[in-house]
mmCIF file of C-alpha atoms in Angstrom:
data_model
loop_
_atom_site.group_PDB
_atom_site.id
_atom_site.type_symbol
_atom_site.label_atom_id
_atom_site.label_comp_id
_atom_site.label_asym_id
_atom_site.label_seq_id
_atom_site.Cartn_x
_atom_site.Cartn_y
_atom_site.Cartn_z
ATOM 1 C CA MET U 402 0.056 0.078 -0.246
ATOM 2 C CA LEU U 403 2.680 2.568 1.022
ATOM 3 C CA VAL U 404 4.996 1.779 -1.826
ATOM 4 C CA LEU U 405 2.483 2.260 -4.321
ATOM 5 C CA LEU U 406 1.347 5.348 -2.872
ATOM 6 C CA ALA U 407 4.979 6.360 -2.885
ATOM 7 C CA VAL U 408 4.567 5.808 -6.803
ATOM 8 C CA ALA U 409 2.296 9.049 -6.845
ATOM 9 C CA ALA U 410 5.396 11.388 -5.210
ATOM 10 C CA LEU U 411 7.794 9.501 -7.448
ATOM 11 C CA ASP U 412 5.599 10.366 -10.669
ATOM 12 C CA GLU U 413 5.356 14.250 -9.456
ATOM 13 C CA LEU U 414 8.977 14.401 -8.852
ATOM 14 C CA ALA U 415 9.694 13.061 -12.383
ATOM 15 C CA SER U 416 7.309 15.392 -14.180
ATOM 16 C CA GLY U 417 8.062 18.414 -12.077
ATOM 17 C CA VAL U 418 11.476 18.760 -13.290
ATOM 18 C CA ALA U 419 10.428 19.935 -16.798
ATOM 19 C CA SER U 420 8.014 22.962 -15.500
ATOM 20 C CA THR U 421 10.315 23.790 -12.656
ATOM 21 C CA ALA U 422 13.872 23.983 -14.936
ATOM 22 C CA ALA U 423 12.079 25.134 -18.080
ATOM 23 C CA PRO U 424 14.349 28.384 -18.228
ATOM 24 C CA ALA U 425 17.359 26.563 -17.693
ATOM 25 C CA ILE U 426 16.378 23.839 -20.183
ATOM 26 C CA GLU U 427 15.534 26.455 -22.908
ATOM 27 C CA ALA U 428 18.814 28.235 -22.351
ATOM 28 C CA SER U 429 20.852 25.349 -22.008
ATOM 29 C CA LEU U 430 19.247 23.872 -25.606
ATOM 30 C CA MET U 431 19.138 27.418 -27.026
ATOM 31 C CA SER U 432 15.542 26.622 -27.880
ATOM 32 C CA SER U 433 12.776 29.007 -28.840
ATOM 33 C CA HIS U 434 9.552 29.145 -26.603
ATOM 34 C CA ARG U 435 7.818 27.295 -29.086
ATOM 35 C CA GLU U 436 10.265 24.648 -29.558
ATOM 36 C CA LEU U 437 10.576 24.426 -25.817
ATOM 37 C CA ALA U 438 6.480 23.984 -25.195
ATOM 38 C CA LEU U 439 6.642 21.181 -27.851
ATOM 39 C CA CYS U 440 9.653 19.197 -26.454
ATOM 40 C CA LEU U 441 8.255 19.522 -22.907
ATOM 41 C CA PHE U 442 4.625 19.198 -23.123
ATOM 42 C CA VAL U 443 2.975 18.932 -26.673
ATOM 43 C CA VAL U 444 4.742 16.075 -28.185
ATOM 44 C CA PRO U 445 5.036 14.089 -24.666
ATOM 45 C CA GLY U 446 1.102 14.628 -24.713
ATOM 46 C CA LEU U 447 0.227 13.527 -28.142
ATOM 47 C CA ALA U 448 2.253 10.244 -27.439
ATOM 48 C CA SER U 449 0.666 9.425 -24.365
ATOM 49 C CA LEU U 450 -2.908 10.499 -26.094
ATOM 50 C CA VAL U 451 -2.461 7.780 -28.524
ATOM 51 C CA LEU U 452 -0.591 4.876 -26.610
ATOM 52 C CA GLU U 453 -1.910 5.205 -23.001
ATOM 53 C CA PRO U 454 -5.737 3.932 -23.636
ATOM 54 C CA VAL U 455 -4.126 0.954 -25.030
ATOM 55 C CA VAL U 456 -2.034 0.050 -22.109
ATOM 56 C CA PHE U 457 -5.039 0.793 -19.940
ATOM 57 C CA LEU U 458 -7.185 -1.597 -21.346
ATOM 58 C CA LEU U 459 -4.517 -4.507 -21.730
ATOM 59 C CA ALA U 460 -3.724 -3.894 -17.928
ATOM 60 C CA ASP U 461 -7.504 -4.812 -16.955
ATOM 61 C CA ARG U 462 -6.849 -8.369 -18.564
ATOM 62 C CA TYR U 463 -3.350 -8.904 -17.576
ATOM 63 C CA PRO U 464 -1.493 -8.360 -14.136
ATOM 64 C CA ARG U 465 -1.120 -4.855 -13.550
ATOM 65 C CA ALA U 466 2.128 -5.821 -11.434
ATOM 66 C CA TRP U 467 3.909 -6.391 -14.702
ATOM 67 C CA PHE U 468 2.877 -2.973 -16.086
ATOM 68 C CA VAL U 469 3.649 -0.692 -13.078
ATOM 69 C CA ARG U 470 7.294 -2.433 -12.573
ATOM 70 C CA ALA U 471 8.075 -2.143 -15.965
ATOM 71 C CA GLY U 472 6.731 1.316 -16.273
ATOM 72 C CA LEU U 473 8.879 2.572 -13.416
ATOM 73 C CA THR U 474 12.016 0.887 -14.870
ATOM 74 C CA VAL U 475 11.349 2.584 -18.395
ATOM 75 C CA MET U 476 10.661 5.955 -16.529
ATOM 76 C CA ALA U 477 14.040 5.638 -14.951
ATOM 77 C CA LEU U 478 15.512 4.981 -18.341
ATOM 78 C CA ALA U 479 13.990 8.129 -19.955
ATOM 79 C CA ALA U 480 15.248 10.329 -17.047
ATOM 80 C CA VAL U 481 18.753 9.241 -18.139
ATOM 81 C CA GLY U 482 18.172 10.011 -21.622
ATOM 82 C CA ALA U 483 16.661 13.320 -20.832
ATOM 83 C CA ALA U 484 19.908 13.796 -18.670
ATOM 84 C CA LEU U 485 21.947 13.100 -21.645
ATOM 85 C CA ALA U 486 19.727 14.382 -24.551
ATOM 86 C CA PRO U 487 21.946 16.337 -26.743
ATOM 87 C CA GLY U 488 19.010 18.885 -28.160
ATOM 88 C CA PRO U 489 15.472 19.197 -28.096
ATOM 89 C CA ILE U 490 14.541 16.254 -30.390
ATOM 90 C CA GLY U 491 16.408 14.068 -28.026
ATOM 91 C CA LEU U 492 14.700 15.613 -25.114
ATOM 92 C CA ALA U 493 11.146 15.326 -26.674
ATOM 93 C CA ILE U 494 11.722 11.658 -27.425
ATOM 94 C CA ALA U 495 12.719 10.818 -23.941
ATOM 95 C CA LEU U 496 10.053 12.734 -22.236
ATOM 96 C CA SER U 497 7.636 11.116 -24.637
ATOM 97 C CA VAL U 498 8.816 7.379 -23.522
ATOM 98 C CA SER U 499 8.673 8.786 -20.064
ATOM 99 C CA TRP U 500 4.976 10.206 -20.309
ATOM 100 C CA VAL U 501 3.630 6.847 -21.817
ATOM 101 C CA ALA U 502 5.439 4.834 -19.351
ATOM 102 C CA THR U 503 4.024 7.095 -16.843
ATOM 103 C CA GLY U 504 0.386 5.653 -17.850
ATOM 104 C CA ALA U 505 1.791 1.868 -17.047
ATOM 105 C CA GLY U 506 3.786 2.812 -13.684
ATOM 106 C CA VAL U 507 1.748 5.577 -12.177
ATOM 107 C CA ALA U 508 -1.853 5.703 -13.397
ATOM 108 C CA LEU U 509 -2.092 1.719 -12.920
ATOM 109 C CA ALA U 510 -0.428 1.791 -9.574
ATOM 110 C CA GLN U 511 -3.417 4.227 -8.815
ATOM 111 C CA ALA U 512 -5.781 2.002 -10.432
ATOM 112 C CA THR U 513 -4.469 -1.095 -8.476
ATOM 113 C CA LEU U 514 -5.166 0.542 -5.012
ATOM 114 C CA LEU U 515 -8.821 1.792 -6.411
ATOM 115 C CA ASP U 516 -9.739 -1.865 -7.153
ATOM 116 C CA ALA U 517 -8.254 -3.397 -4.281
ATOM 117 C CA GLN U 518 -10.185 -1.311 -1.712
ATOM 118 C CA PRO U 519 -13.309 -0.393 -3.630
ATOM 119 C CA THR U 520 -14.954 0.580 -0.670
ATOM 120 C CA GLN U 521 -12.245 3.285 0.330
ATOM 121 C CA ARG U 522 -11.854 4.853 -3.055
ATOM 122 C CA ALA U 523 -12.313 8.595 -2.068
ATOM 123 C CA ARG U 524 -9.974 8.011 0.797
ATOM 124 C CA THR U 525 -7.437 6.167 -1.339
ATOM 125 C CA MET U 526 -7.644 9.224 -3.762
ATOM 126 C CA ALA U 527 -7.267 11.723 -0.946
ATOM 127 C CA ARG U 528 -3.865 9.896 0.112
ATOM 128 C CA TRP U 529 -2.669 9.715 -3.346
ATOM 129 C CA THR U 530 -3.037 13.312 -4.044
ATOM 130 C CA LEU U 531 -1.549 14.079 -0.722
ATOM 131 C CA ALA U 532 1.485 11.819 -1.962
ATOM 132 C CA SER U 533 1.561 14.022 -5.041
ATOM 133 C CA LEU U 534 1.560 16.957 -3.328
ATOM 134 C CA ALA U 535 4.836 15.923 -1.694
ATOM 135 C CA GLY U 536 5.973 15.417 -5.096
ATOM 136 C CA ASP U 537 5.235 18.528 -6.376
ATOM 137 C CA LEU U 538 7.370 20.121 -3.355
ATOM 138 C CA ALA U 539 10.071 17.674 -4.031
ATOM 139 C CA ALA U 540 10.759 18.693 -7.623
ATOM 140 C CA PRO U 541 11.922 22.491 -6.942
ATOM 141 C CA ALA U 542 13.980 21.182 -3.800
ATOM 142 C CA VAL U 543 15.968 18.819 -5.482
ATOM 143 C CA LEU U 544 16.706 21.088 -8.545
ATOM 144 C CA ILE U 545 17.778 23.859 -5.975
ATOM 145 C CA GLY U 546 19.913 20.981 -4.003
ATOM 146 C CA CYS U 547 21.649 20.066 -7.209
ATOM 147 C CA THR U 548 22.180 23.675 -8.292
ATOM 148 C CA HIS U 549 23.890 24.435 -4.975
ATOM 149 C CA ALA U 550 25.914 21.040 -4.571
ATOM 150 C CA ASP U 551 26.969 21.505 -8.154
ATOM 151 C CA VAL U 552 25.378 18.236 -9.152
ATOM 152 C CA ALA U 553 25.411 18.755 -12.970
ATOM 153 C CA ILE U 554 25.945 16.865 -16.533
ATOM 154 C CA ARG U 555 27.557 18.903 -18.904
ATOM 155 C CA GLY U 556 27.476 21.977 -16.592
ATOM 156 C CA ASP U 557 23.694 21.714 -16.315
ATOM 157 C CA ALA U 558 22.098 21.361 -13.069
ATOM 158 C CA TRP U 559 18.592 20.229 -14.736
ATOM 159 C CA ARG U 560 20.397 17.543 -16.133
ATOM 160 C CA GLY U 561 21.856 16.439 -13.041
ATOM 161 C CA THR U 562 18.543 16.527 -11.106
ATOM 162 C CA TYR U 563 17.032 14.350 -13.949
ATOM 163 C CA ALA U 564 19.969 11.866 -13.092
ATOM 164 C CA VAL U 565 18.808 12.017 -9.428
ATOM 165 C CA VAL U 566 15.151 11.443 -10.699
ATOM 166 C CA ALA U 567 16.490 8.322 -12.425
ATOM 167 C CA GLY U 568 17.996 6.893 -9.291
ATOM 168 C CA ALA U 569 14.767 7.663 -7.238
ATOM 169 C CA LEU U 570 12.736 5.736 -9.844
ATOM 170 C CA VAL U 571 15.176 2.788 -9.796
ATOM 171 C CA LEU U 572 14.280 2.475 -6.168
ATOM 172 C CA GLY U 573 10.927 2.787 -6.525
ATOM 173 C CA ALA U 574 10.922 0.171 -9.471
ATOM 174 C CA ILE U 575 12.987 -2.312 -7.160
ATOM 175 C CA ALA U 576 10.241 -1.353 -4.204
ATOM 176 C CA THR U 577 7.514 -2.758 -6.403
ATOM 177 C CA MET U 578 9.296 -6.111 -6.892
ATOM 178 C CA LEU U 579 9.653 -6.628 -3.399
ATOM 179 C CA VAL U 580 6.300 -6.413 -2.669
ATOM 180 C CA ARG U 581 3.194 -8.421 -3.453
ATOM 181 C CA PHE U 582 0.554 -6.200 -5.315
ATOM 182 C CA PRO U 583 -3.059 -6.279 -4.096
ATOM 183 C CA ARG U 584 -5.717 -8.296 -5.997
ATOM 184 C CA ALA U 585 -8.746 -6.234 -7.276
ATOM 185 C CA THR U 586 -11.535 -7.082 -4.831
ATOM 186 C CA GLY U 587 -14.886 -8.778 -6.904
ATOM 187 C CA SER U 588 -13.004 -7.961 -10.197
ATOM 188 C CA GLY U 589 -14.278 -10.877 -11.771
ATOM 189 C CA GLU U 590 -10.964 -12.609 -12.427
ATOM 190 C CA ASP U 591 -12.374 -16.129 -11.475
ATOM 191 C CA ASP U 592 -15.284 -15.488 -13.751
ATOM 192 C CA ASP U 593 -15.366 -17.764 -16.844
ATOM 193 C CA THR U 594 -17.977 -15.689 -18.837
ATOM 194 C CA PRO U 595 -16.149 -14.487 -22.015
ATOM 195 C CA THR U 596 -14.794 -11.426 -21.913
ATOM 196 C CA PRO U 597 -15.628 -8.693 -24.626
ATOM 197 C CA GLY U 598 -12.614 -7.285 -27.231
ATOM 198 C CA LEU U 599 -10.667 -4.234 -26.150
ATOM 199 C CA TRP U 600 -12.452 -1.799 -28.543
ATOM 200 C CA ALA U 601 -15.698 -3.370 -27.699
ATOM 201 C CA THR U 602 -14.801 -2.622 -24.030
ATOM 202 C CA LEU U 603 -14.204 1.069 -24.640
ATOM 203 C CA ARG U 604 -16.843 1.828 -26.857
ATOM 204 C CA GLY U 605 -19.398 0.612 -24.125
ATOM 205 C CA ALA U 606 -17.619 2.689 -21.371
ATOM 206 C CA LEU U 607 -17.752 5.669 -24.088
ATOM 207 C CA GLY U 608 -21.488 5.344 -24.564
ATOM 208 C CA ASP U 609 -22.080 5.129 -20.844
ATOM 209 C CA ARG U 610 -23.218 9.016 -20.252
ATOM 210 C CA HIS U 611 -22.988 8.756 -16.413
ATOM 211 C CA LEU U 612 -19.627 7.577 -16.623
ATOM 212 C CA MET U 613 -18.899 10.529 -19.234
ATOM 213 C CA ALA U 614 -20.433 12.933 -17.130
ATOM 214 C CA TRP U 615 -18.262 12.348 -13.994
ATOM 215 C CA LEU U 616 -14.901 12.084 -16.404
ATOM 216 C CA LEU U 617 -15.915 15.472 -17.351
ATOM 217 C CA GLY U 618 -15.951 16.646 -13.965
ATOM 218 C CA VAL U 619 -12.796 14.885 -13.176
ATOM 219 C CA ALA U 620 -11.232 16.933 -16.188
ATOM 220 C CA LEU U 621 -12.568 20.227 -14.768
ATOM 221 C CA CYS U 622 -10.613 19.710 -11.865
ATOM 222 C CA ASP U 623 -7.397 21.068 -13.732
ATOM 223 C CA LEU U 624 -9.088 24.499 -13.398
ATOM 224 C CA LEU U 625 -8.528 24.631 -10.078
ATOM 225 C CA ASP U 626 -5.102 23.151 -9.888
ATOM 226 C CA GLU U 627 -2.108 24.449 -11.921
ATOM 227 C CA LEU U 628 -4.369 26.805 -13.910
ATOM 228 C CA LEU U 629 -5.386 28.571 -10.481
ATOM 229 C CA VAL U 630 -2.034 28.935 -9.330
ATOM 230 C CA VAL U 631 -0.848 30.812 -12.690
ATOM 231 C CA LEU U 632 -3.968 33.161 -12.664
ATOM 232 C CA ALA U 633 -3.514 33.795 -9.142
ATOM 233 C CA THR U 634 0.532 35.042 -9.251
ATOM 234 C CA LEU U 635 -0.754 37.167 -12.393
ATOM 235 C CA HIS U 636 -3.730 38.615 -10.049
ATOM 236 C CA VAL U 637 -1.349 39.379 -7.180
ATOM 237 C CA ARG U 638 0.987 40.956 -9.294
ATOM 238 C CA ASP U 639 -1.170 42.801 -11.767
ATOM 239 C CA ASN U 640 -4.472 43.845 -9.533
ATOM 240 C CA LEU U 641 -2.796 43.813 -5.930
ATOM 241 C CA GLY U 642 0.558 44.998 -6.807
ATOM 242 C CA GLY U 643 2.379 42.234 -5.245
ATOM 243 C CA GLY U 644 6.162 41.160 -6.013
ATOM 244 C CA ALA U 645 7.633 37.848 -6.232
ATOM 245 C CA ALA U 646 7.728 37.294 -2.729
ATOM 246 C CA ALA U 647 3.881 37.909 -2.493
ATOM 247 C CA GLN U 648 3.299 35.666 -5.217
ATOM 248 C CA SER U 649 5.238 32.937 -3.548
ATOM 249 C CA ALA U 650 3.313 33.493 -0.335
ATOM 250 C CA THR U 651 -0.046 32.981 -2.349
ATOM 251 C CA VAL U 652 1.339 29.874 -4.279
ATOM 252 C CA ALA U 653 2.560 28.568 -0.759
ATOM 253 C CA ALA U 654 -0.988 29.357 0.975
ATOM 254 C CA PHE U 655 -2.881 27.592 -1.420
ATOM 255 C CA MET U 656 -0.295 24.285 -1.219
ATOM 256 C CA ILE U 657 -0.781 24.215 2.496
ATOM 257 C CA GLY U 658 -4.668 24.724 2.377
ATOM 258 C CA GLY U 659 -4.590 21.809 -0.095
ATOM 259 C CA ALA U 660 -2.482 19.536 2.421
ATOM 260 C CA VAL U 661 -5.200 20.448 5.244
ATOM 261 C CA GLY U 662 -7.889 19.944 2.991
ATOM 262 C CA LEU U 663 -6.566 16.245 1.947
ATOM 263 C CA VAL U 664 -6.002 15.496 5.626
ATOM 264 C CA ALA U 665 -9.095 16.445 6.694
ATOM 265 C CA LEU U 666 -11.005 14.749 3.872
ATOM 266 C CA ASP U 667 -9.422 11.463 4.952
ATOM 267 C CA ARG U 668 -10.795 11.747 8.350
ATOM 268 C CA LEU U 669 -14.039 12.930 7.559
ATOM 269 C CA LEU U 670 -14.396 9.809 4.876
ATOM 270 C CA ALA U 671 -14.784 7.602 7.862
ATOM 271 C CA ARG U 672 -17.741 9.189 9.103
ATOM 272 C CA ARG U 673 -19.675 11.211 6.336
ATOM 273 C CA ASP U 674 -20.465 9.514 2.490
ATOM 274 C CA GLU U 675 -18.576 10.733 -0.358
ATOM 275 C CA ARG U 676 -21.486 12.574 -1.886
ATOM 276 C CA THR U 677 -22.332 14.539 1.076
ATOM 277 C CA LEU U 678 -18.616 15.837 1.411
ATOM 278 C CA LEU U 679 -18.435 16.444 -2.297
ATOM 279 C CA VAL U 680 -21.902 18.845 -2.401
ATOM 280 C CA ALA U 681 -20.288 20.432 0.809
ATOM 281 C CA CYS U 682 -16.930 20.925 -0.455
ATOM 282 C CA ALA U 683 -18.005 22.233 -3.803
ATOM 283 C CA ALA U 684 -20.409 24.845 -2.514
ATOM 284 C CA ALA U 685 -17.530 25.928 0.002
ATOM 285 C CA CYS U 686 -14.961 26.243 -2.794
ATOM 286 C CA ALA U 687 -17.361 28.280 -5.076
ATOM 287 C CA VAL U 688 -17.718 30.624 -1.967
ATOM 288 C CA THR U 689 -14.242 30.978 -1.109
ATOM 289 C CA LEU U 690 -13.044 31.524 -4.081
ATOM 290 C CA VAL U 691 -15.328 34.412 -4.621
ATOM 291 C CA VAL U 692 -14.063 35.866 -1.271
ATOM 292 C CA TRP U 693 -10.583 35.342 -2.256
ATOM 293 C CA LEU U 694 -11.087 37.052 -5.380
ATOM 294 C CA ALA U 695 -12.649 40.247 -3.661
ATOM 295 C CA MET U 696 -9.872 40.560 -1.033
ATOM 296 C CA PRO U 697 -8.390 44.216 -1.454
ATOM 297 C CA THR U 698 -4.872 43.540 -0.068
ATOM 298 C CA VAL U 699 -2.022 40.908 -0.544
ATOM 299 C CA ALA U 700 -2.175 39.900 3.161
ATOM 300 C CA THR U 701 -5.860 39.210 3.284
ATOM 301 C CA CYS U 702 -5.567 37.470 -0.375
ATOM 302 C CA VAL U 703 -2.805 34.925 1.002
ATOM 303 C CA ILE U 704 -4.971 34.360 4.306
ATOM 304 C CA ALA U 705 -8.138 33.383 1.943
ATOM 305 C CA ALA U 706 -5.801 31.215 -0.476
ATOM 306 C CA ILE U 707 -5.660 28.782 2.164
ATOM 307 C CA ALA U 708 -9.285 28.217 2.361
ATOM 308 C CA VAL U 709 -9.453 28.045 -1.344
ATOM 309 C CA GLY U 710 -6.668 25.466 -1.307
ATOM 310 C CA ALA U 711 -8.517 23.483 1.740
ATOM 311 C CA THR U 712 -11.721 23.394 -0.111
ATOM 312 C CA SER U 713 -10.840 22.758 -3.634
ATOM 313 C CA ALA U 714 -7.945 20.035 -3.113
ATOM 314 C CA PRO U 715 -10.596 17.540 -2.103
ATOM 315 C CA LEU U 716 -12.921 17.823 -5.206
ATOM 316 C CA TYR U 717 -10.596 15.951 -7.376
ATOM 317 C CA PRO U 718 -10.226 12.756 -5.278
ATOM 318 C CA LEU U 719 -13.641 12.503 -4.439
ATOM 319 C CA ALA U 720 -14.873 13.394 -8.162
ATOM 320 C CA ALA U 721 -12.638 10.563 -9.374
ATOM 321 C CA ALA U 722 -13.944 8.202 -6.704
ATOM 322 C CA ARG U 723 -17.411 8.475 -8.033
ATOM 323 C CA ALA U 724 -16.399 8.054 -11.528
ATOM 324 C CA TYR U 725 -14.494 4.895 -10.527
ATOM 325 C CA ALA U 726 -17.608 3.629 -8.738
ATOM 326 C CA LEU U 727 -19.364 3.355 -11.825
ATOM 327 C CA ARG U 728 -17.001 0.603 -13.172
ATOM 328 C CA PRO U 729 -16.253 -1.512 -10.372
ATOM 329 C CA GLY U 730 -13.111 -3.551 -10.945
ATOM 330 C CA GLN U 731 -12.244 -1.524 -14.246
ATOM 331 C CA ALA U 732 -10.227 1.140 -13.203
ATOM 332 C CA GLY U 733 -7.994 0.612 -16.398
ATOM 333 C CA LEU U 734 -11.163 0.809 -18.440
ATOM 334 C CA VAL U 735 -12.033 4.177 -16.566
ATOM 335 C CA LEU U 736 -8.454 5.577 -17.522
ATOM 336 C CA ALA U 737 -8.717 4.500 -20.912
ATOM 337 C CA ALA U 738 -11.939 6.068 -21.308
ATOM 338 C CA SER U 739 -10.726 9.562 -19.489
ATOM 339 C CA HIS U 740 -8.607 10.277 -22.424
ATOM 340 C CA LEU U 741 -11.473 11.482 -24.174
ATOM 341 C CA PHE U 742 -11.307 14.743 -22.294
ATOM 342 C CA THR U 743 -7.426 15.165 -22.983
ATOM 343 C CA PRO U 744 -8.192 17.698 -25.573
ATOM 344 C CA LEU U 745 -10.307 19.615 -23.407
ATOM 345 C CA GLY U 746 -7.256 19.522 -20.870
ATOM 346 C CA LEU U 747 -5.037 21.027 -23.514
ATOM 347 C CA ALA U 748 -7.437 23.592 -24.659
ATOM 348 C CA LEU U 749 -8.299 24.872 -21.087
ATOM 349 C CA PRO U 750 -5.056 27.331 -20.693
ATOM 350 C CA PHE U 751 -5.488 28.788 -24.296
ATOM 351 C CA VAL U 752 -9.329 29.543 -23.203
ATOM 352 C CA LEU U 753 -8.800 30.907 -19.923
ATOM 353 C CA GLY U 754 -5.431 32.897 -21.497
ATOM 354 C CA TRP U 755 -7.918 34.571 -24.209
ATOM 355 C CA VAL U 756 -10.400 35.231 -21.468
ATOM 356 C CA ALA U 757 -7.526 37.125 -19.279
ATOM 357 C CA ASP U 758 -6.485 38.793 -22.417
ATOM 358 C CA ARG U 759 -9.952 40.092 -23.278
ATOM 359 C CA ALA U 760 -11.621 40.909 -20.045
ATOM 360 C CA GLY U 761 -8.586 40.689 -17.408
ATOM 361 C CA VAL U 762 -7.186 38.042 -14.973
ATOM 362 C CA ALA U 763 -9.874 38.482 -12.495
ATOM 363 C CA VAL U 764 -12.653 37.619 -14.981
ATOM 364 C CA ALA U 765 -10.741 34.236 -15.672
ATOM 365 C CA ILE U 766 -10.395 33.295 -12.274
ATOM 366 C CA ALA U 767 -14.036 33.834 -11.973
ATOM 367 C CA THR U 768 -14.575 31.266 -14.968
ATOM 368 C CA LEU U 769 -12.873 28.727 -12.662
ATOM 369 C CA LEU U 770 -16.036 28.446 -10.752
ATOM 370 C CA VAL U 771 -17.470 26.302 -13.773
ATOM 371 C CA GLU U 772 -15.431 23.460 -11.774
ATOM 372 C CA PRO U 773 -16.983 23.297 -8.191
ATOM 373 C CA ILE U 774 -20.511 24.399 -9.909
ATOM 374 C CA ALA U 775 -20.477 21.407 -12.452
ATOM 375 C CA LEU U 776 -19.422 19.133 -9.605
ATOM 376 C CA LEU U 777 -22.167 20.449 -7.296
ATOM 377 C CA LEU U 778 -24.639 19.776 -10.165
ATOM 378 C CA LEU U 779 -23.459 16.269 -10.775
ATOM 379 C CA ALA U 780 -23.490 15.128 -7.350
ATOM 380 C CA ARG U 781 -27.035 16.231 -6.765
ATOM 381 C CA ARG U 782 -28.473 14.464 -9.805
ATOM 382 C CA ARG U 783 -30.523 11.519 -8.926
ATOM 383 C CA ASP U 784 -29.806 9.309 -11.896
ATOM 384 C CA THR U 785 -25.963 9.615 -11.315
ATOM 385 C CA ILE U 786 -26.293 9.148 -7.264
ATOM 386 C CA ALA U 787 -28.115 5.879 -8.104
ATOM 387 C CA ARG U 788 -25.663 4.579 -10.438
ATOM 388 C CA CYS U 789 -22.794 5.162 -7.989
ATOM 389 C CA ASP U 790 -24.712 4.012 -5.210
ATOM 390 C CA ALA U 791 -25.361 0.683 -7.062
ATOM 391 C CA GLY U 792 -21.768 0.358 -8.063
ATOM 392 C CA GLY U 793 -20.903 0.784 -4.308
ATOM 393 C CA ALA U 794 -23.460 -1.867 -3.372
ATOM 394 C CA GLN U 795 -22.244 -4.299 -6.212
ATOM 395 C CA ARG U 796 -18.715 -4.083 -4.605
ATOM 396 C CA SER U 797 -19.897 -4.649 -1.128
ATOM 397 C CA GLU U 798 -21.832 -7.581 -2.401
ATOM 398 C CA ASN U 799 -18.691 -9.149 -4.320
ATOM 399 C CA THR U 800 -16.537 -8.443 -1.202
ATOM 400 C CA SER U 801 -18.823 -10.623 0.858
ATOM 401 C CA ALA U 802 -19.312 -13.204 -1.407
#
């Protein structure tokens, strides 16, 4: 359990190097802004969009331990390739391999935990998200450490950071080889019923309007994540006159609030049901976001950001748990189907940037209210409530059997 949760931190550590060290990478490779974006995000994103769904579907049919162990190993090799990349093309190839391997090594570790404890999906997702937050903090810390300790390859600290990340991923892969993977409870592995083909299974999921609705809700959770952080720093700078220190304090406040919210969610789920908490968090998030946006000074903005982080962080694990509940024992299938909304995730930054250019940063931030409002409406729909509750009941029956 702990080993698989640690995979979440390794994922954010590995993926965080590219964004944290982007300016240094651009200068080292003498690339343009466009080439940097293509190298770090666009090309790897397209590779994962095409290849990951196949990996996820196969993982519902074969032991996931194979995929997780192989994925972490390939991620380590890709990190070495990134450290030694001679130019933008080499780095793009290394990162593309890493992103696809992340689907196998990381997403399927999450799926394994969810299917092994079907009655604890939301708590598992809360703990997973908290571990990811720790990885988010580790990436810049490792880069700073490599810079000050002169851990460099070809004179570049970002290359040295990738080498350190490779070592951490190797240790993670070894750790997964030393533990027994939990078995999916009631997954139907011993059922002799013929299994539909891969594409027939995926078509069935894509035709499930309730699942698609919840996966859309999960996709919207990108709004109050990195996109909020970017817009918040611009708001502090442009509308409140805050400098770099004020911007950093605001980001730190969001992260502190997020950690508090996730820890509280883990405790509350022992006494309250997922739907009740989702409704409460979504409503509270909408209110705190409006209050935060109305704060007139940097100091009050930073304080209010803690409340926004605390109420927004639980939304993703709660929404994801509801989506997984609709397809019991088929977390790989849910992950594959979620790729339908990957283009939305790619488009959101451009849409919000356009809104900020045309109407201002404050209006762009107000647009982020779409996330909590959409999740609130989903959580209160009777048909989706019935489907999710039926999935939970099925899991309980399978477990007792």
